[in-house]
């Protein structure tokens, strides 16, 4: 038995000395010290050894195991150290090289314009409010005097979740929800994302942003509406900006109007930017329809109000002279870094 153990030890130490990678050392461990290794086989043959010799043989097996493990562990540490040193040589970092420049982001042009618009209205005493983008048909249409068979509903074709739930086509539902609370007077600005099933082109997108305003109080007239919007136009496009109102129709306002501003590029003389007219269409507005007030629980005999709505992208395109709305959504860094 002693000769067998000496042979196993000699063979194991020889293979350890010949191993130049960790994988080979692992094979040595498995072949000699593993569950099916040479030393384990010797222990399993102890039943053939005379009882009085078993302690001595067991001690010899343990001594052989310890000798192999000791040399094996030393060899593993040596190879691991060599591998670490090799990696350190390969992965040397030159600390004198300049660091990579950290690329800082900034606000999107839409966000810049929205913050400017909100700042102007907050300065006029308005409260900025938000509402759900997934809305009920009632708030998006019915409560705004747009019944199921109204032509305006076709013009605002949108995305339906089911027969009663849809993606809102405007932020006007926020106005209805605020009016229903019955806390008068009301002076709010409602910005947010809206959805319509429009084809994507230079001036249309199925998803865009709208900013709507609402004022409800006693003795509110169209003159208040005109004065407010005239001031907003001057804040956004310059002190020399002029406004004009053209009669229009919206189901939720009466009377209604479209507002144009004088071209801030040519001063109204006519240019490519305003298509030679000297005016740029900017938003829709009007006095809140008495029926809308009544449906929201407000007495139209005692209170009146005005409302207006403008596309955020519309202002952004005009303010920065961008000729294609799609540029705002393509995330092209060459475009966005200009802002």
XYZ file of C-alpha atoms in Angstrom, residues 29-192:
164
model
C -7.208 17.979 -8.352
C -10.124 16.026 -9.803
C -8.058 13.012 -10.880
C -6.232 12.561 -7.567
C -8.307 14.252 -4.859
C -11.827 14.138 -6.308
C -14.692 11.784 -5.456
C -13.524 9.380 -8.144
C -9.819 10.171 -7.775
C -6.862 7.913 -7.003
C -6.746 8.621 -3.252
C -10.493 8.094 -2.898
C -10.068 4.706 -4.564
C -7.405 3.824 -1.991
C -9.758 4.738 0.860
C -12.489 2.582 -0.650
C -10.087 -0.422 -0.678
C -9.492 -0.123 3.086
C -11.940 -2.978 3.619
C -9.269 -5.319 2.223
C -6.676 -4.119 4.769
C -6.238 -5.990 8.048
C -8.064 -4.190 10.875
C -4.905 -3.613 12.866
C -3.207 -1.936 9.837
C -6.096 0.388 8.909
C -5.084 3.321 11.191
C -1.600 3.317 9.781
C -2.802 3.128 6.191
C -5.369 5.890 6.840
C -2.626 8.121 8.199
C -0.474 7.479 5.124
C -3.394 8.380 2.822
C -3.984 11.650 4.715
C -0.298 12.550 4.589
C -0.243 11.910 0.851
C -3.400 14.047 0.357
C -1.926 16.917 2.396
C 1.333 16.787 0.445
C -0.474 16.918 -2.911
C -2.866 19.674 -1.760
C -0.032 21.792 -0.429
C 1.907 21.704 -3.697
C -1.276 22.079 -5.738
C -2.457 25.176 -3.812
C 0.952 26.799 -4.176
C 0.921 26.130 -7.928
C -2.598 27.600 -8.269
C -1.599 30.803 -6.421
C 1.490 31.118 -8.596
C -0.482 30.842 -11.839
C -3.217 33.210 -10.578
C -0.594 35.795 -9.664
C 1.050 35.414 -13.085
C -2.327 35.834 -14.817
C -3.089 38.965 -12.762
C 0.265 40.517 -13.607
C -0.291 39.758 -17.299
C -3.730 41.402 -17.219
C -2.329 44.447 -15.460
C 0.272 44.845 -18.197
C -2.415 44.552 -20.886
C -4.818 46.927 -19.131
C -2.446 49.717 -18.279
C -4.244 53.080 -18.004
C -2.359 56.200 -18.934
C -3.600 58.633 -16.294
C -1.970 61.536 -18.164
C -4.401 61.205 -21.094
C -7.322 63.674 -21.134
C -10.583 62.224 -19.818
C -13.526 61.613 -22.092
C -15.690 64.700 -22.288
C -18.994 64.280 -20.480
C -21.767 65.113 -22.931
C -24.422 67.154 -21.175
C -28.012 67.169 -22.347
C -30.393 70.110 -22.294
C -34.062 70.932 -22.620
C -35.961 70.039 -25.778
C -37.151 73.052 -27.843
C -40.748 72.124 -26.985
C -39.884 72.186 -23.281
C -38.155 75.562 -23.634
C -41.211 77.113 -25.307
C -43.670 75.492 -22.873
C -41.754 76.873 -19.882
C -41.808 80.333 -21.465
C -45.573 80.148 -22.117
C -46.268 78.915 -18.581
C -44.108 81.693 -17.134
C -46.124 84.317 -19.038
C -49.502 82.953 -17.949
C -48.467 82.385 -14.334
C -47.412 86.032 -14.341
C -50.982 86.888 -15.372
C -52.400 84.905 -12.456
C -53.181 81.620 -14.208
C -52.831 78.204 -12.575
C -51.220 75.407 -14.602
C -53.264 72.175 -14.383
C -53.008 68.737 -15.977
C -55.391 65.878 -16.702
C -55.409 62.261 -17.936
C -54.263 61.487 -21.477
C -56.608 58.469 -21.552
C -60.001 60.106 -21.324
C -63.717 59.346 -21.340
C -65.698 60.145 -24.475
C -67.993 62.298 -22.340
C -65.253 64.708 -21.265
C -63.527 64.753 -24.643
C -66.682 65.344 -26.709
C -70.122 65.307 -25.031
C -69.345 67.831 -22.284
C -67.831 70.149 -24.922
C -71.067 70.315 -26.915
C -69.882 67.706 -29.442
C -72.549 64.957 -29.508
C -72.006 61.590 -31.178
C -73.368 62.714 -34.572
C -71.542 66.068 -34.682
C -69.256 66.647 -37.735
C -66.505 68.017 -35.481
C -66.132 64.533 -34.001
C -65.093 63.202 -37.411
C -62.534 65.975 -37.771
C -60.947 64.903 -34.491
C -60.799 61.198 -35.321
C -58.744 59.583 -32.584
C -57.609 56.301 -31.022
C -60.240 54.422 -29.009
C -59.513 51.947 -26.231
C -63.185 50.933 -26.284
C -66.478 52.640 -27.080
C -66.238 55.014 -24.133
C -62.480 55.338 -23.499
C -60.097 57.075 -25.887
C -56.833 58.972 -26.172
C -57.807 62.618 -25.772
C -57.809 64.793 -28.893
C -57.421 68.052 -26.965
C -56.720 69.284 -23.452
C -60.242 70.773 -23.205
C -61.401 67.839 -21.005
C -59.163 69.297 -18.280
C -61.249 72.476 -18.432
C -64.473 70.497 -17.995
C -63.078 68.603 -15.012
C -62.033 71.869 -13.356
C -65.434 73.486 -14.056
C -67.223 70.495 -12.528
C -65.429 71.124 -9.236
C -67.488 74.318 -8.919
C -64.672 76.428 -7.478
C -65.205 79.837 -9.074
C -63.691 81.990 -10.441
C -61.481 79.863 -12.749
C -58.261 80.966 -14.398
C -56.270 78.000 -15.676
C -53.767 76.919 -18.325
C -53.939 73.266 -19.433
C -50.914 72.021 -21.433
C -50.429 68.384 -22.419
